[in-house]
Amino acid sequence: MSDLKIYNTLSRKKETFEPLNAPFVGMYVCGPTVYGDAHLGHARPAITFDTVYRYLSHLGYKVRYVRNITDVGHLQGDADEGEDKIAKKAKLEQLEPMEVAQMYTDSYHRDMLALNTIKPSIEPRATGHIPEQIALVEGILKEGLAYEVDGSVYFDVMKYNESYQYGKLSGRVLEELVSGSRDLDGQSEKRNAVDFALWKKASSEHLMKWESPWGLGFPGWHLECTAMSSKYLGKQFDIHGGGMDLMFPHHECEIAQGNACNHQDPAKYWMHNNMITINGQKMGKSLGNFITLQELFTGKHDLLEQAYSPMTIRYFILTAHYRSTLDFSNDALKAAQKGYKKIINALRIAKTLKYSNPDQVEKDADQIKQVEQSIANAYRALDEDFNTAQAIGHLFNLLKKINSMYTGQLSPGVFGEEVFEKTNQTFIRFVEEILGLLEEKTDNQEGLLSLLIKLYSEAKLARDYNRIDEIRASLKDLGIIVKDMKDKIDWAYEE
């Protein structure tokens, strides 16, 4: 369908995308653990894989996009000991764990909607798939690659490594992992420190627990993704995505579980978005730079000089390649705000610009070649491992042509009607359909702006310069500038 290449973390190189069962594509992405409000770290994978989903769909693939909700089993410190993150929050808030999970699932959905991410095809929850997880544990035990200790079941990494390679995704060497780890005070019930929990025995005070063949307990964090991906996408599927922080141990353990019970790697292509930093530092509550999406949208955080709209955040994330690090700062976000407004001003023009050639201007081969090259380059950028940063650069070349036709510097006739339409439609399609950028309008914006522009026109005819300045200032307060043109008066978002 295209020359799409994906950087596969497993092979550490770009590979031509060849789905297992084209035109169908199965994509599984690790979703949030719902015990707090969504933050910048949630926004990047959500927007990254939303764009992957959009572009694959644009290319004609039939994509089943599965993104899970973790509502049990994710313990403090991402380890096999300690308290469940959701249960801990429930105790602090004096709520039921499922109240906490529902509250933060709802807030996550609210923020993802604001960022204009498309809902996944399926969004399964870990607590809704306990029987499937128990069945997986039974299967791995039957293969001899797990063992039970007093109601808990652990994956036997050393035994697994006799037939498979544990660490092949992350590049970790098992011998180094073993030598670099030690059991605290020798109390661990694991045979080896690198083994990980498939099922944990629940203590009497543990809030979330289920009956199992090994007694009351709860599933390990890694198990849910294997259970749900294989249920909805099959034993092997095309793309597994997530943040780079999940590569080890989470995704490594998923590969081990998949091979143990299904005798094959779960995914053909592994994609990982890189991390974000805040003013050059890793984001963390202890550093005081932990910023939720709602804080970004409202500007209510000590590190923020102003509010930044959801589309500004989406645009900013897309201006970096998903595998590169991305640093959030006020200066960078303000620059993104300007870039986003330039794109949206051009989008408004592209939607209303009509072909005309009253002076019978002849086609210009150079102008046509430039436009055709920009369009081809924008597609080529996305085909090279979804390089949205480069694609946006080529869209700005189209933007300049669209603006030049709007101001009269270029006649649409130099492109001919076919290329003129192709230019506008490609720009609209990339901005809205593929990159998922929308014009952010306030309630009744169109009516209010129409009225103010009408009053401005009347004041201009009457040469009421005080009134003209007053209306201009009122519009500027709304982030709008008036554009006095030769044959009309228009407006644009202030960049």
Coordinates of C-alpha atoms in Angstrom, one line a residue, residues 19 28 52 246-247 256 325 330 337 456 475:
P19 CA 1.3 -6.8 8.1
Y28 CA -1.8 -3.0 20.9
V52 CA 0.2 5.9 13.7
L246 CA 8.0 0.2 29.5
M247 CA 10.6 -1.6 27.4
A256 CA 8.6 -14.0 27.7
T325 CA 13.5 13.3 23.5
N330 CA 7.5 28.0 28.1
Q337 CA 1.4 28.1 19.8
Y456 CA -15.3 47.4 11.7
L475 CA -10.3 41.6 18.6

